[in-house]
Amino acid sequence: MDLVFKALADPTRRDLLDALFAQDGQTLTALVEGAPMTRFGVMKHLKVLEEAGLVTSRKDGREKLHFLNPVPIRLIHDRWVSKYAEPWAAALTELKAHLEENP
Amino acid sequence: MDLVFKALADPTRRDLLDALFAQDGQTLTALVEGAPMTRFGVMKHLKVLEEAGLVTSRKDGREKLHFLNPVPIRLIHDRWVSKYAEPWAAALTELKAHLEENP
DNA sequence: TTGACATGTGACCGTTTGGTCACCTATGCT
DNA sequence: AGCATAGGTGACCAAACGGTCACATGTCAA
C-alpha cells in the first residue's frame, strides 16, 4: 500500500497512468512519445508503477505491453480515502439540511 | 494537487493524519507522543501537510492546534480516484451479470 | 521576574529519487 | 546472415527528502 502512495506521488507517473487510461496496452516506446524524458526515465517510472501493482505487463515478441490495474487505487479508495472524504460529505449534508431549515 | 499526493506519500504523514482523525485539534507536542522521531521531524511533516492543505492550524496562546481538512482528499477522490476505480467497479458488475446469465 | 514550557529557524548530513548515458540482449525483416 | 528495432542493465550525478541538533522566541504561572 505504501508503494502505491509513493508511486502516485510523482506527476510523471500519474501522466503515464493517464496515457494508459486513454489507451491501454501501450508499449514502452509508445509511452515515451509524449513523455518529457528519455526511454530510460520512462522505464524507471514504469517499474515503480509495476512494483506498486498499478500497472501489469505482458511480453509480446520484442514488445512489452503495459496495462492499467485499477485494483490498488480501488483499495486506496476503500480503505483510506473514503475514511476521510465521507465524514466531510456527511458534514456538508448536515450543513445543507441546517441551512434549509434556517434560511 | 501534486502537493497533496506528495504529502500522502509518506507513512509518517499518513499516521499524523490518522492521529488527527482519532482526535482533532492536537498540539505539536501531543502529536510527537507516538511518533518515532523528534519534535523537529514532526514539525517538518506537519508543515508539508499544511502546505498541501490537508491540515490547518490555529495558534492558541503558546500552543498550536492542528486540524484535519478533508477537502483535498475529497478532491483527489472526485477528480482522480473515481476515474480509475469506477470503471473497474463497472467491469465487476458486468462480470457478475455475465456469470449470472451463464452459470 | 524568573523559570519552565511550547514552538520556530537554520544549518547540517546521510539516503533516496529522478534522470541520463554507454553498453548489451533479443526479436523481426529482408 | 545482417541490420534495424524494442527493450534491459549498471553506473553515475544532481537534487530532493527525512531526520537531527544548537539555538532563539514567545507565553504561562508562581
PDB file of N, CA and C (backbone and C1' of nucleotides) in Angstrom, chain B residues 10 13 37-38 40-41 44-45 61-62, chain D residues 17-23 26-28:
ATOM      1  N   ASP B  10       4.175   9.763   2.291  1.00  0.00           N
ATOM      2  CA  ASP B  10       5.000   9.356   3.435  1.00  0.00           C
ATOM      3  C   ASP B  10       4.143   8.727   4.536  1.00  0.00           C
ATOM      4  N   ARG B  13       3.448  10.801   7.646  1.00  0.00           N
ATOM      5  CA  ARG B  13       2.416  11.831   7.487  1.00  0.00           C
ATOM      6  C   ARG B  13       1.026  11.235   7.487  1.00  0.00           C
ATOM      7  N   MET B  37       9.980   9.807  16.228  1.00  0.00           N
ATOM      8  CA  MET B  37      11.030  10.768  15.859  1.00  0.00           C
ATOM      9  C   MET B  37      10.924  11.976  16.766  1.00  0.00           C
ATOM     10  N   THR B  38      11.852  12.895  16.589  1.00  0.00           N
ATOM     11  CA  THR B  38      11.876  14.064  17.455  1.00  0.00           C
ATOM     12  C   THR B  38      10.819  15.082  17.022  1.00  0.00           C
ATOM     13  N   PHE B  40      11.284  17.923  15.878  1.00  0.00           N
ATOM     14  CA  PHE B  40      11.625  18.640  14.643  1.00  0.00           C
ATOM     15  C   PHE B  40      11.160  17.885  13.405  1.00  0.00           C
ATOM     16  N   GLY B  41      11.318  16.572  13.455  1.00  0.00           N
ATOM     17  CA  GLY B  41      10.811  15.777  12.351  1.00  0.00           C
ATOM     18  C   GLY B  41       9.312  15.936  12.185  1.00  0.00           C
ATOM     19  N   LYS B  44       8.413  19.226  10.593  1.00  0.00           N
ATOM     20  CA  LYS B  44       8.584  19.250   9.141  1.00  0.00           C
ATOM     21  C   LYS B  44       7.413  18.575   8.434  1.00  0.00           C
ATOM     22  N   HIS B  45       7.009  17.426   8.964  1.00  0.00           N
ATOM     23  CA  HIS B  45       5.903  16.711   8.325  1.00  0.00           C
ATOM     24  C   HIS B  45       4.614  17.517   8.405  1.00  0.00           C
ATOM     25  N   GLY B  61      -2.533  30.806  22.419  1.00  0.00           N
ATOM     26  CA  GLY B  61      -1.510  31.033  23.428  1.00  0.00           C
ATOM     27  C   GLY B  61      -0.172  30.545  22.932  1.00  0.00           C
ATOM     28  N   ARG B  62       0.478  29.747  23.749  1.00  0.00           N
ATOM     29  CA  ARG B  62       1.769  29.231  23.290  1.00  0.00           C
ATOM     30  C   ARG B  62       1.616  27.891  22.592  1.00  0.00           C
TER      31      ARG B  62
ATOM     32  P    DC D  17      11.154  17.148  -2.111  1.00  0.00           P
ATOM     33  O5'  DC D  17      11.605  16.047  -1.046  1.00  0.00           O
ATOM     34  C5'  DC D  17      11.928  14.759  -1.515  1.00  0.00           C
ATOM     35  C4'  DC D  17      12.296  13.871  -0.344  1.00  0.00           C
ATOM     36  C3'  DC D  17      11.601  14.237   0.963  1.00  0.00           C
ATOM     37  O3'  DC D  17      11.164  13.046   1.578  1.00  0.00           O
ATOM     38  C1'  DC D  17      13.931  14.202   1.280  1.00  0.00           C
ATOM     39  P    DG D  18      10.176  13.105   2.823  1.00  0.00           P
ATOM     40  O5'  DG D  18      11.011  12.496   4.030  1.00  0.00           O
ATOM     41  C5'  DG D  18      11.697  11.266   3.852  1.00  0.00           C
ATOM     42  C4'  DG D  18      12.553  10.988   5.070  1.00  0.00           C
ATOM     43  C3'  DG D  18      11.885  11.347   6.403  1.00  0.00           C
ATOM     44  O3'  DG D  18      12.190  10.327   7.341  1.00  0.00           O
ATOM     45  C1'  DG D  18      13.893  12.575   6.143  1.00  0.00           C
ATOM     46  P    DG D  19      11.482  10.381   8.754  1.00  0.00           P
ATOM     47  O5'  DG D  19      12.605  11.031   9.679  1.00  0.00           O
ATOM     48  C5'  DG D  19      13.863  10.360   9.794  1.00  0.00           C
ATOM     49  C4'  DG D  19      14.883  11.286  10.408  1.00  0.00           C
ATOM     50  C3'  DG D  19      14.461  11.975  11.707  1.00  0.00           C
ATOM     51  O3'  DG D  19      15.057  11.284  12.812  1.00  0.00           O
ATOM     52  C1'  DG D  19      15.756  13.389  10.257  1.00  0.00           C
ATOM     53  P    DT D  20      14.855  11.854  14.325  1.00  0.00           P
ATOM     54  O5'  DT D  20      16.126  12.805  14.535  1.00  0.00           O
ATOM     55  C5'  DT D  20      17.437  12.311  14.244  1.00  0.00           C
ATOM     56  C4'  DT D  20      18.474  13.408  14.473  1.00  0.00           C
ATOM     57  C3'  DT D  20      18.309  14.148  15.811  1.00  0.00           C
ATOM     58  O3'  DT D  20      19.457  13.937  16.604  1.00  0.00           O
ATOM     59  C1'  DT D  20      18.600  15.671  13.997  1.00  0.00           C
ATOM     60  P    DC D  21      19.521  14.402  18.159  1.00  0.00           P
ATOM     61  O5'  DC D  21      20.151  15.867  18.088  1.00  0.00           O
ATOM     62  C5'  DC D  21      21.415  16.042  17.443  1.00  0.00           C
ATOM     63  C4'  DC D  21      21.714  17.526  17.265  1.00  0.00           C
ATOM     64  C3'  DC D  21      21.506  18.370  18.525  1.00  0.00           C
ATOM     65  O3'  DC D  21      22.753  18.896  18.947  1.00  0.00           O
ATOM     66  C1'  DC D  21      20.612  19.431  16.578  1.00  0.00           C
ATOM     67  P    DA D  22      22.904  19.586  20.389  1.00  0.00           P
ATOM     68  O5'  DA D  22      23.131  21.108  19.932  1.00  0.00           O
ATOM     69  C5'  DA D  22      24.136  21.412  18.974  1.00  0.00           C
ATOM     70  C4'  DA D  22      24.131  22.905  18.671  1.00  0.00           C
ATOM     71  C3'  DA D  22      24.049  23.817  19.897  1.00  0.00           C
ATOM     72  O3'  DA D  22      24.748  25.036  19.624  1.00  0.00           O
ATOM     73  C1'  DA D  22      22.110  24.104  18.592  1.00  0.00           C
ATOM     74  P    DC D  23      24.870  26.178  20.796  1.00  0.00           P
ATOM     75  O5'  DC D  23      23.672  27.184  20.451  1.00  0.00           O
ATOM     76  C5'  DC D  23      23.551  27.696  19.129  1.00  0.00           C
ATOM     77  C4'  DC D  23      22.202  28.358  18.936  1.00  0.00           C
ATOM     78  C3'  DC D  23      21.769  29.320  20.058  1.00  0.00           C
ATOM     79  O3'  DC D  23      21.651  30.634  19.519  1.00  0.00           O
ATOM     80  C1'  DC D  23      19.980  27.972  19.297  1.00  0.00           C
ATOM     81  P    DG D  26       9.450  37.168  19.755  1.00  0.00           P
ATOM     82  O5'  DG D  26       8.279  36.423  20.533  1.00  0.00           O
ATOM     83  C5'  DG D  26       7.362  35.630  19.791  1.00  0.00           C
ATOM     84  C4'  DG D  26       6.628  34.687  20.727  1.00  0.00           C
ATOM     85  C3'  DG D  26       5.805  35.374  21.824  1.00  0.00           C
ATOM     86  O3'  DG D  26       4.556  34.722  21.877  1.00  0.00           O
ATOM     87  C1'  DG D  26       7.195  33.750  22.769  1.00  0.00           C
ATOM     88  P    DT D  27       3.282  35.496  22.491  1.00  0.00           P
ATOM     89  O5'  DT D  27       2.919  34.594  23.750  1.00  0.00           O
ATOM     90  C5'  DT D  27       2.676  33.211  23.545  1.00  0.00           C
ATOM     91  C4'  DT D  27       2.635  32.478  24.870  1.00  0.00           C
ATOM     92  C3'  DT D  27       1.884  33.199  26.001  1.00  0.00           C
ATOM     93  O3'  DT D  27       1.081  32.248  26.656  1.00  0.00           O
ATOM     94  C1'  DT D  27       3.967  32.516  26.759  1.00  0.00           C
ATOM     95  P    DC D  28      -0.397  32.657  27.153  1.00  0.00           P
ATOM     96  O5'  DC D  28      -0.459  31.997  28.606  1.00  0.00           O
ATOM     97  C5'  DC D  28      -0.432  30.578  28.718  1.00  0.00           C
ATOM     98  C4'  DC D  28       0.404  30.184  29.921  1.00  0.00           C
ATOM     99  C3'  DC D  28      -0.144  30.634  31.268  1.00  0.00           C
ATOM    100  O3'  DC D  28      -0.523  29.474  31.996  1.00  0.00           O
ATOM    101  C1'  DC D  28       2.217  30.912  31.110  1.00  0.00           C
TER     102       DC D  28
END
